[in-house]
C-alpha positions as MATLAB code, in Angstrom:
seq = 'XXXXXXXXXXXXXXXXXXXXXXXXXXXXXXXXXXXXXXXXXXXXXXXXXXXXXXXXXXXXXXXXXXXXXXXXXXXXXXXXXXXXXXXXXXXXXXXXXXXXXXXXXXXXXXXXXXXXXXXXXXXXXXXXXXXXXXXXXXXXXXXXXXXXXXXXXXXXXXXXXXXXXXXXXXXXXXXXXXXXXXXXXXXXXXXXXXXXXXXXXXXXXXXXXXXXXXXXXXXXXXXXXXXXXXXXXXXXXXXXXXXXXXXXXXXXXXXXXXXXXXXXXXXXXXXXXXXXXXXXXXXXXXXXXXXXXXXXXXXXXXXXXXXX';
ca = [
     -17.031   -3.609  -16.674;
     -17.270   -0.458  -15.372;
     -13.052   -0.083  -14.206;
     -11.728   -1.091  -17.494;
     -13.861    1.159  -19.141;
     -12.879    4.450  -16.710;
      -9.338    3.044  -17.198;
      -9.506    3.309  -21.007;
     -11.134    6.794  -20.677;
      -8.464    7.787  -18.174;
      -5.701    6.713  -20.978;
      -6.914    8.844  -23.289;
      -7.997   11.950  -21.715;
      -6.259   15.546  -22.617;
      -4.151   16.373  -19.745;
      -2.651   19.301  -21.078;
      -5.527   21.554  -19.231;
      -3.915   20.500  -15.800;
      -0.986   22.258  -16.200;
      -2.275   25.221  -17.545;
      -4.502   28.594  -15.972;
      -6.677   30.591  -18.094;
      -5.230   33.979  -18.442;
      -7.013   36.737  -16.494;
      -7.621   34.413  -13.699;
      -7.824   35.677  -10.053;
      -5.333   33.213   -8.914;
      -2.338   33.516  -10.845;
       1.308   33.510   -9.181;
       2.895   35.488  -12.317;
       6.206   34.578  -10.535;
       5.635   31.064  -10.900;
       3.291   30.206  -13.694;
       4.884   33.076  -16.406;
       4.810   30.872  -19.483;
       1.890   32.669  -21.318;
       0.750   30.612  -24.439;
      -2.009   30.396  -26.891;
      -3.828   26.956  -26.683;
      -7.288   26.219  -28.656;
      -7.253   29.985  -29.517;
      -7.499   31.145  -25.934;
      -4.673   32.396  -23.851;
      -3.152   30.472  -20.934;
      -0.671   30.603  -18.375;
       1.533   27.466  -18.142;
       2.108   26.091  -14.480;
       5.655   25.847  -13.846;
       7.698   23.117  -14.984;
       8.258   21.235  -11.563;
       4.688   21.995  -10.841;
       3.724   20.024  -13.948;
       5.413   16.940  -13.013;
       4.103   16.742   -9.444;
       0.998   16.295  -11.558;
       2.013   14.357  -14.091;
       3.735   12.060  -11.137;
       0.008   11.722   -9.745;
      -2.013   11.244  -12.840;
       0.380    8.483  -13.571;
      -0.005    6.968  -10.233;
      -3.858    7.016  -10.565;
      -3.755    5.148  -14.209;
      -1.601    2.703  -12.606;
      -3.829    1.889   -9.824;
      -6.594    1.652  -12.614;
      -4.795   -0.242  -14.790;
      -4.224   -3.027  -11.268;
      -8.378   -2.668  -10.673;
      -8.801   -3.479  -14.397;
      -6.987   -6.433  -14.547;
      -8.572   -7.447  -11.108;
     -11.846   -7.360  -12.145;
     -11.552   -8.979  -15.675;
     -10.085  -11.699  -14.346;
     -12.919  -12.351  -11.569;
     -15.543  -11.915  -14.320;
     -13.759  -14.559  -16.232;
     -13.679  -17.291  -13.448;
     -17.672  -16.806  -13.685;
     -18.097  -16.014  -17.737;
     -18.468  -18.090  -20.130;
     -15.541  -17.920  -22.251;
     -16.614  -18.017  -25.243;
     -18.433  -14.454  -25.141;
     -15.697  -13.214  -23.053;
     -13.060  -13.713  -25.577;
     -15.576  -10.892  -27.641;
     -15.038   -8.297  -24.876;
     -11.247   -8.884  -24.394;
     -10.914   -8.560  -28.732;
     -12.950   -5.315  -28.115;
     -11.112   -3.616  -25.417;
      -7.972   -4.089  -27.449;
      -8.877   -2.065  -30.220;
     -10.194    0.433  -27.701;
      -6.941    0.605  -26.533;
      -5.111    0.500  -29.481;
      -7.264    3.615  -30.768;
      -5.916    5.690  -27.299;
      -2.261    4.343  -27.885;
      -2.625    5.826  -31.735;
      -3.633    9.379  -30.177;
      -1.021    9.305  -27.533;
       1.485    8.353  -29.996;
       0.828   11.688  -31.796;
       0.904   13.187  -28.324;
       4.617   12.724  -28.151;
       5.433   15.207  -30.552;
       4.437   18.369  -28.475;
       6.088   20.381  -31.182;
       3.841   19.354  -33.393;
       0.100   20.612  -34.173;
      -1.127   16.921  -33.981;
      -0.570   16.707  -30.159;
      -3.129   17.676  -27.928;
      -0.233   19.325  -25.908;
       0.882   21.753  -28.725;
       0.452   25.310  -28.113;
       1.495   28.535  -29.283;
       4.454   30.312  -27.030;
       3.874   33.651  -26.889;
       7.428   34.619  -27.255;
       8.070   38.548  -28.335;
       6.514   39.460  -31.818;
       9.068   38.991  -34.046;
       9.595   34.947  -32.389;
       5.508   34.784  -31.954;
       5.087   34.992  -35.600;
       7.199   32.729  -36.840;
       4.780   30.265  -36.051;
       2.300   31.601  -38.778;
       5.405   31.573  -41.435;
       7.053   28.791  -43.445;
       9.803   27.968  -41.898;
      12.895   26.178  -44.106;
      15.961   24.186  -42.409;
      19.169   24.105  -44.281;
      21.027   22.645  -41.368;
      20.485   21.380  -37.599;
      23.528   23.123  -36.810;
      22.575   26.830  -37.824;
      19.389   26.102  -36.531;
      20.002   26.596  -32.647;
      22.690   29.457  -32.068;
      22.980   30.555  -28.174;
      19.574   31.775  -27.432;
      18.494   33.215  -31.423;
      16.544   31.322  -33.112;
      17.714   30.741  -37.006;
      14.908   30.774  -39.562;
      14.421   31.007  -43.212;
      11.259   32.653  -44.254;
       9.176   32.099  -47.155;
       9.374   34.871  -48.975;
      13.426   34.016  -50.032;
      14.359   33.783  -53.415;
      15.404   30.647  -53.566;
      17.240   31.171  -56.940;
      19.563   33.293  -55.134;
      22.000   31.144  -53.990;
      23.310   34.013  -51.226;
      20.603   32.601  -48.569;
      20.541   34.824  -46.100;
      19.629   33.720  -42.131;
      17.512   36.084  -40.252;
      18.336   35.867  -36.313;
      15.412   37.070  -34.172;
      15.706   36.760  -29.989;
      13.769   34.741  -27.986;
      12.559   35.533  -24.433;
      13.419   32.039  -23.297;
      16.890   30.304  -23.755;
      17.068   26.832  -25.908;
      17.803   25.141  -22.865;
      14.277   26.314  -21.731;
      12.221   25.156  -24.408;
      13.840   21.623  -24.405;
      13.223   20.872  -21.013;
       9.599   22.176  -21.282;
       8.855   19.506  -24.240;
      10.717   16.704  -22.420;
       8.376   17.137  -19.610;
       5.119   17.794  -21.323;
       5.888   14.769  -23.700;
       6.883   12.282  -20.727;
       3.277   12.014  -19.424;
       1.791   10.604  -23.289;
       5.078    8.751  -23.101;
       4.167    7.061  -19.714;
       0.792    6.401  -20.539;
       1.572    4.737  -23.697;
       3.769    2.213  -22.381;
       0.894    1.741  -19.523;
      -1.655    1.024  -22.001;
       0.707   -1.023  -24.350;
       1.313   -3.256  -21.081;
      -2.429   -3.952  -20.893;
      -2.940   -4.599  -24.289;
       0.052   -7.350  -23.820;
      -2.104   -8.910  -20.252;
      -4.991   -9.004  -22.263;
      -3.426  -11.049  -25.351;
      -2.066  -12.984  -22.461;
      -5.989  -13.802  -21.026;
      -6.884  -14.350  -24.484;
      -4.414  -17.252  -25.012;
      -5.614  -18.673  -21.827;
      -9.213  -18.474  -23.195;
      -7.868  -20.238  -25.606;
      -6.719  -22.871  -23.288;
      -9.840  -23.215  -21.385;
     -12.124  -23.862  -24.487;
      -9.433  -26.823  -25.759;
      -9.657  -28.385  -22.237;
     -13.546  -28.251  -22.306;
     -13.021  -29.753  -25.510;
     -10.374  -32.343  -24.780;
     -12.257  -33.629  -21.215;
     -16.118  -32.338  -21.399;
     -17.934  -31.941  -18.134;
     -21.269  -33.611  -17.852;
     -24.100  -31.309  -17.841;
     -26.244  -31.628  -14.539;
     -29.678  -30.018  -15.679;
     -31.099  -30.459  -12.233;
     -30.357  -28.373   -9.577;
     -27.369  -28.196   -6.964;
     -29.586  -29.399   -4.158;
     -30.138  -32.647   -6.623;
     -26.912  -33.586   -7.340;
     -25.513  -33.120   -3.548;
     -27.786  -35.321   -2.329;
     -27.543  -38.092   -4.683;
     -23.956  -38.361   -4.949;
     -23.773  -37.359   -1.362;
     -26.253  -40.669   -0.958;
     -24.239  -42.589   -3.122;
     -20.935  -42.407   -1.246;
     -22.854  -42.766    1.898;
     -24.127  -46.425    0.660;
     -21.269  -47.412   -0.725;
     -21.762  -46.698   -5.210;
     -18.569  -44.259   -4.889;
     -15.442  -44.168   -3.547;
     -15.371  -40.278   -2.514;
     -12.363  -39.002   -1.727;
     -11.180  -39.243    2.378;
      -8.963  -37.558    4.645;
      -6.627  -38.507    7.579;
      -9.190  -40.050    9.776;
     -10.780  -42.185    7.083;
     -14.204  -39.772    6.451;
     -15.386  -38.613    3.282;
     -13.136  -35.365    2.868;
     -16.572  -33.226    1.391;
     -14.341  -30.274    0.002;
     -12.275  -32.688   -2.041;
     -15.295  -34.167   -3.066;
     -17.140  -31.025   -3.821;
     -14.152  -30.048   -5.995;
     -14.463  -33.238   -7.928;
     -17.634  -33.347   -8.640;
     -17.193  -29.961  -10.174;
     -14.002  -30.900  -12.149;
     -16.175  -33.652  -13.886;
     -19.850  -31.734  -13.463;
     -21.336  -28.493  -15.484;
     -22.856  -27.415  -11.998;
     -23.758  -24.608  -11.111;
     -22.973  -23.325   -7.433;
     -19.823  -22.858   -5.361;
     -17.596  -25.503   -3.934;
     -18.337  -24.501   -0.642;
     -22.286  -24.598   -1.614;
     -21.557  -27.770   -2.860;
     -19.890  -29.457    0.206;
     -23.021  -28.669    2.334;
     -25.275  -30.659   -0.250;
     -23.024  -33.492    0.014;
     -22.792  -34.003    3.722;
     -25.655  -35.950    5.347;
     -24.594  -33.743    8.986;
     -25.231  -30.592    7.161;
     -29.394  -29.245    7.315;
     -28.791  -28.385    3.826;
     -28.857  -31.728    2.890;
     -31.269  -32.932    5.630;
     -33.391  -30.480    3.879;
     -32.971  -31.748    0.696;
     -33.908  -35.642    2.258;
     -36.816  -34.910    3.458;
     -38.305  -33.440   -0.313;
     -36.615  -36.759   -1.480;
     -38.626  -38.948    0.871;
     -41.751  -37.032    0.652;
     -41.677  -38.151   -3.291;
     -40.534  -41.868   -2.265;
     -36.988  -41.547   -3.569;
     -34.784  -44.047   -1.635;
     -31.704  -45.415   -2.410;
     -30.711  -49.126   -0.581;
     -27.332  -49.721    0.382;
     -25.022  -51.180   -2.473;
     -24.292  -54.359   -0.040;
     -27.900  -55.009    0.278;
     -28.335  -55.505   -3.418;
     -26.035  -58.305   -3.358;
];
């Protein structure tokens, strides 16, 4: 199914390369897009902040349609499948999913090397390479400080129990660079839940798979090996001469779309209803069609009252 499978490839796709410009490019509003930072050892400008949730606002609004058109279209592929080999392809889009959910859980974390949307600020020197050194906490609370930055570095000795804090400035405030993660991590955020949703429709299809196969069990349809044109035209015959009671309408004629829809109900046929119906109904060419193959092999069927 080729939507589910561009919607699973949508939920896991790097983003982070929309919101930002290769550095050096022609195009570059330095006034706007002035967050310069290292990302897969090449140096980028990040687009703005607003700019990067106008994006992320339309990437989510394309998954979502996606996610609709997936649903969509495995469920019309089921009304014609065979359940039992599409309960294989629902198990296996699942784990596909789960698999994009894992990465996108990492994704949150933009602080973190592990997301796809961690990059190096380029901050001044001194703040730029702190992100090479071991870095020690003692305490949230001396770690943020107006706009300094608090670090311990490596090369302490820790047996000395005067620690001492080194404050080094940062071109940005703390304000800044908490803002900038919450929006960079809301898009892996939003997709997640998206694609946890689907995995929870799908479990939902599966347990109606589920359903379908005890039915067939509970009340089996008979098989009809012959073909569509067959059985309309004998049971169509049939109710004409009186062997069934088919099902009537209002005026007290054989209602042929009720009929068609039994006949499925209790027949492995294959065909529409609405294919069906025209079989059935001795006004229709489709089943004067199929008479006159009948009659050409000598197949008749008398009229029940006849036969006494």
């Amino acid at each position: 199914m080729k939507i589910v499978k561009s919607f699973i490839k949508a939920l896991g796709k790097n983003y982070y390369f929309d919101f930002i410009i290769l550095a050096g490019s022609e195009d570059i509003d330095y006034v706007e897009n002035y967050v310069l930072v290292e990302y897969e050892n090449q140096d980028y400008y990040e687009k703005s902040l607003e700019t990067i949730q106008i994006r992320q606002e339309e990437i989510i609004k394309e998954i979502k349609k996606l996610y609709q058109d997936s649903l969509s279209e495995i469920y019309l592929n089921l009304s014609t499948s065979d359940p039992d080999n599409f309960d294989s392809f629902i198990k296996f889009n699942i784990e596909a999913i789960k698999i994009q959910l894992k990465t996108l859980k990492s994704d949150f974390y933009v602080d973190e090397k592990k997301s796809r949307y961690f990059s190096f600020l380029l901050d001044n020197a001194e703040v730029e390479d702190l992100y090479y050194k071991h870095i020690s906490k003692i305490h949230f609370d001396d770690l943020l400080i107006g706009n300094k930055i608090s670090t311990l570095f490596s090369n302490f000795d820790f047996k000395n129990e005067n620690i001492k804090t080194t404050y080094i400035e940062s071109f940005y405030f703390n304000e800044f660079h908490l803002k900038r993660f919450k929006t960079l991590s809301n898009l892996p955020l939003s997709l997640f839940l998206i694609g946890y949703k689907f995995i929870l429709e799908l479990i939902k299809i599966q347990n109606m798979i589920v359903d379908i196969k005890e039915s067939k069990e509970i009340n089996p349809k008979i098989k009809w090996t012959g073909k569509r044109t067959h059985i309309g035209f004998v049971l169509g015959t049939l109710a004409q001469n009186g062997y069934l009671d088919a099902p009537k309408g209002r005026n007290g004629e054989i209602n042929y779309t009720a009929f068609s829809k039994l006949i499925r109900q209790n027949f492995e046929v294959e065909g529409t209803e609405d294919t069906l119906r025209k079989y059935l109904n001795p006004d229709d060419e489709k089943f004067i069609e199929s008479q006159k193959t009948f009659d050409k092999e000598g197949f008749k069927i008398p009229h029940s009252k006849l036969l006494g």
